[in-house]
Amino acid sequence: MMWKEGQNSCISLGVILGVVLLTGLMRVTFRRRVFSTVTRTFVAELLATFQLCCCSHELQVLVELGPSNPSWPLTIIYFLSLVHGLTLVGAVSNPCGVLEQLALEQMPVGMSILKILAQMLGAWFSRTFMLWIWKMGISKWHYPERALKCTNPIHIALPEAFLVEMFCSFIFHSTMMHFQEIRLKFRIHLQAALITFLVFAGGSLTGAVFNPVLALSLHFQCFQNLFYNYFIVYCLGPSLGIMLMVLMFSHFLPWLHNMNRNNKNA
């Protein structure tokens, strides 16, 4: 029995590795063949979101296969976050990140729309691809019905779920904004640790997704059946977290600093 579980875990890890290698190969191919900056940006964002969503789908399978030890899912999430941090450099793969750059005037409106469109397509392609993989039935845990049912991750009241996703988004993006000056090889470990902590803190409540396109890919059936609940929790919640972060660090704290300095000078 233990041997079979280990074999199934290896199969799921192989699927994740295959997705990362396939995405990397496609990324290199497009870089060599496509010279338009707009097209490169669109494809990079699409592939990054595709990889993130596919790996997250298979992560759910892997967690079910793992031991009952609660550290097992967190360990897998940490190492997957490292992989994404190393391979998805330059892509946002989160509409909230695009919204942050737009609010900080670091990205034009047209490019923001292009990136979000690419992310939505990447999320849709990931569902189609993983459904195809699961239909192959390479293990008993791979079956198409997995993607066709709503597994509701919200285990608390709607207002509380909204606040959890909002604060996760606020904490993650505000912290990452202050990580920008840190060298990449250290920053990706800090990012992976932060994601793991947020999943540990809020995963049992809402899944701690704080990414609208990832939530759409993972819980598409729930979006169909419970659209308003999911829109409020997984779209409005993280977006409000971003806006609060921008207001605090770009407007409120500088205003408070200037007011204190003026009072001292007076």
Short mmCIF file of N, CA and C in Angstrom, two decimals, residues 126-186:
data_model
loop_
_atom_site.label_atom_id
_atom_site.label_comp_id
_atom_site.label_asym_id
_atom_site.label_seq_id
_atom_site.Cartn_x
_atom_site.Cartn_y
_atom_site.Cartn_z
N SER A 126 -5.03 25.94 -18.95
CA SER A 126 -4.55 25.01 -17.91
C SER A 126 -5.63 24.01 -17.53
N ARG A 127 -6.87 24.47 -17.44
CA ARG A 127 -7.98 23.55 -17.14
C ARG A 127 -8.14 22.52 -18.24
N THR A 128 -8.09 22.98 -19.49
CA THR A 128 -8.23 22.06 -20.63
C THR A 128 -7.09 21.05 -20.65
N PHE A 129 -5.88 21.51 -20.41
CA PHE A 129 -4.72 20.63 -20.44
C PHE A 129 -4.76 19.61 -19.32
N MET A 130 -5.10 20.05 -18.10
CA MET A 130 -5.13 19.12 -16.98
C MET A 130 -6.29 18.13 -17.10
N LEU A 131 -7.39 18.56 -17.68
CA LEU A 131 -8.49 17.64 -17.93
C LEU A 131 -8.05 16.54 -18.89
N TRP A 132 -7.26 16.91 -19.90
CA TRP A 132 -6.72 15.94 -20.84
C TRP A 132 -5.76 14.98 -20.14
N ILE A 133 -4.92 15.52 -19.27
CA ILE A 133 -3.97 14.67 -18.53
C ILE A 133 -4.72 13.70 -17.63
N TRP A 134 -5.73 14.18 -16.92
CA TRP A 134 -6.47 13.32 -16.00
C TRP A 134 -7.30 12.28 -16.74
N LYS A 135 -7.74 12.61 -17.95
CA LYS A 135 -8.49 11.63 -18.74
C LYS A 135 -7.62 10.44 -19.14
N MET A 136 -6.31 10.63 -19.18
CA MET A 136 -5.39 9.55 -19.53
C MET A 136 -5.37 8.48 -18.44
N GLY A 137 -5.74 8.85 -17.22
CA GLY A 137 -5.82 7.89 -16.12
C GLY A 137 -4.48 7.23 -15.80
N ILE A 138 -3.41 8.03 -15.76
CA ILE A 138 -2.09 7.46 -15.51
C ILE A 138 -1.94 6.96 -14.08
N SER A 139 -2.84 7.36 -13.20
CA SER A 139 -2.93 6.77 -11.86
C SER A 139 -4.40 6.78 -11.46
N LYS A 140 -4.73 6.07 -10.39
CA LYS A 140 -6.14 6.00 -9.99
C LYS A 140 -6.65 7.34 -9.46
N TRP A 141 -5.72 8.26 -9.18
CA TRP A 141 -6.11 9.57 -8.68
C TRP A 141 -6.33 10.58 -9.81
N HIS A 142 -6.06 10.13 -11.04
CA HIS A 142 -6.26 11.00 -12.20
C HIS A 142 -7.53 10.57 -12.91
N TYR A 143 -8.58 11.37 -12.76
CA TYR A 143 -9.85 11.08 -13.42
C TYR A 143 -10.51 12.41 -13.76
N PRO A 144 -11.22 12.49 -14.90
CA PRO A 144 -11.74 13.78 -15.37
C PRO A 144 -12.77 14.41 -14.45
N GLU A 145 -13.49 13.59 -13.67
CA GLU A 145 -14.51 14.14 -12.79
C GLU A 145 -13.93 15.11 -11.76
N ARG A 146 -12.62 15.00 -11.52
CA ARG A 146 -11.97 15.88 -10.55
C ARG A 146 -12.14 17.35 -10.96
N ALA A 147 -12.10 17.61 -12.26
CA ALA A 147 -12.21 18.99 -12.75
C ALA A 147 -13.64 19.41 -13.01
N LEU A 148 -14.58 18.49 -12.90
CA LEU A 148 -15.96 18.76 -13.27
C LEU A 148 -16.88 18.93 -12.08
N LYS A 149 -16.34 18.93 -10.88
CA LYS A 149 -17.16 19.10 -9.68
C LYS A 149 -16.67 20.29 -8.88
N CYS A 150 -17.57 20.88 -8.12
CA CYS A 150 -17.22 22.03 -7.29
C CYS A 150 -16.79 21.53 -5.91
N THR A 151 -15.53 21.73 -5.60
CA THR A 151 -15.01 21.43 -4.27
C THR A 151 -14.81 22.77 -3.56
N ASN A 152 -15.80 23.19 -2.82
CA ASN A 152 -15.82 24.53 -2.24
C ASN A 152 -14.76 24.68 -1.16
N PRO A 153 -13.76 25.58 -1.36
CA PRO A 153 -12.72 25.75 -0.34
C PRO A 153 -13.09 26.76 0.74
N ILE A 154 -14.26 27.40 0.62
CA ILE A 154 -14.66 28.42 1.58
C ILE A 154 -15.34 27.73 2.76
N HIS A 155 -14.71 27.78 3.93
CA HIS A 155 -15.23 27.09 5.11
C HIS A 155 -15.65 28.05 6.22
N ILE A 156 -15.78 29.33 5.88
CA ILE A 156 -16.21 30.32 6.85
C ILE A 156 -17.26 31.20 6.19
N ALA A 157 -17.84 32.11 6.96
CA ALA A 157 -18.86 33.00 6.43
C ALA A 157 -18.27 33.89 5.34
N LEU A 158 -19.12 34.33 4.42
CA LEU A 158 -18.67 35.11 3.27
C LEU A 158 -17.91 36.38 3.65
N PRO A 159 -18.38 37.20 4.59
CA PRO A 159 -17.61 38.41 4.96
C PRO A 159 -16.22 38.07 5.50
N GLU A 160 -16.13 37.01 6.30
CA GLU A 160 -14.84 36.62 6.84
C GLU A 160 -13.92 36.09 5.75
N ALA A 161 -14.47 35.33 4.81
CA ALA A 161 -13.68 34.82 3.69
C ALA A 161 -13.16 35.98 2.85
N PHE A 162 -14.00 36.98 2.63
CA PHE A 162 -13.59 38.19 1.91
C PHE A 162 -12.40 38.85 2.59
N LEU A 163 -12.46 38.98 3.91
CA LEU A 163 -11.38 39.63 4.66
C LEU A 163 -10.09 38.81 4.62
N VAL A 164 -10.21 37.47 4.68
CA VAL A 164 -9.02 36.62 4.63
C VAL A 164 -8.28 36.81 3.31
N GLU A 165 -9.01 36.76 2.19
CA GLU A 165 -8.36 36.94 0.89
C GLU A 165 -7.82 38.36 0.72
N MET A 166 -8.53 39.35 1.26
CA MET A 166 -8.07 40.73 1.18
C MET A 166 -6.76 40.92 1.93
N PHE A 167 -6.69 40.40 3.17
CA PHE A 167 -5.48 40.57 3.97
C PHE A 167 -4.32 39.74 3.42
N CYS A 168 -4.61 38.56 2.87
CA CYS A 168 -3.55 37.77 2.24
C CYS A 168 -2.94 38.53 1.08
N SER A 169 -3.79 39.13 0.26
CA SER A 169 -3.30 39.91 -0.88
C SER A 169 -2.52 41.13 -0.41
N PHE A 170 -3.05 41.82 0.59
CA PHE A 170 -2.38 43.01 1.13
C PHE A 170 -1.00 42.65 1.67
N ILE A 171 -0.93 41.61 2.48
CA ILE A 171 0.35 41.22 3.10
C ILE A 171 1.35 40.76 2.05
N PHE A 172 0.89 39.93 1.11
CA PHE A 172 1.81 39.39 0.11
C PHE A 172 2.38 40.49 -0.76
N HIS A 173 1.54 41.33 -1.34
CA HIS A 173 2.02 42.33 -2.29
C HIS A 173 2.79 43.46 -1.61
N SER A 174 2.39 43.84 -0.42
CA SER A 174 3.14 44.89 0.28
C SER A 174 4.51 44.38 0.70
N THR A 175 4.59 43.13 1.12
CA THR A 175 5.88 42.56 1.49
C THR A 175 6.78 42.41 0.27
N MET A 176 6.22 41.91 -0.84
CA MET A 176 7.02 41.73 -2.05
C MET A 176 7.50 43.07 -2.60
N MET A 177 6.72 44.11 -2.40
CA MET A 177 7.15 45.43 -2.85
C MET A 177 8.42 45.86 -2.12
N HIS A 178 8.55 45.47 -0.85
CA HIS A 178 9.74 45.82 -0.08
C HIS A 178 10.87 44.81 -0.27
N PHE A 179 10.59 43.70 -0.97
CA PHE A 179 11.64 42.71 -1.27
C PHE A 179 12.39 43.04 -2.56
N GLN A 180 11.94 44.06 -3.29
CA GLN A 180 12.48 44.31 -4.63
C GLN A 180 13.98 44.60 -4.64
N GLU A 181 14.47 45.17 -3.57
CA GLU A 181 15.89 45.53 -3.52
C GLU A 181 16.78 44.35 -3.11
N ILE A 182 16.18 43.26 -2.69
CA ILE A 182 16.94 42.09 -2.26
C ILE A 182 17.36 41.28 -3.49
N ARG A 183 18.52 40.67 -3.45
CA ARG A 183 19.00 39.87 -4.58
C ARG A 183 18.05 38.72 -4.86
N LEU A 184 17.95 38.37 -6.16
CA LEU A 184 16.95 37.40 -6.61
C LEU A 184 17.06 36.07 -5.88
N LYS A 185 18.28 35.56 -5.68
CA LYS A 185 18.44 34.24 -5.07
C LYS A 185 17.95 34.19 -3.63
N PHE A 186 17.92 35.35 -2.96
CA PHE A 186 17.36 35.42 -1.62
C PHE A 186 15.86 35.75 -1.67
#
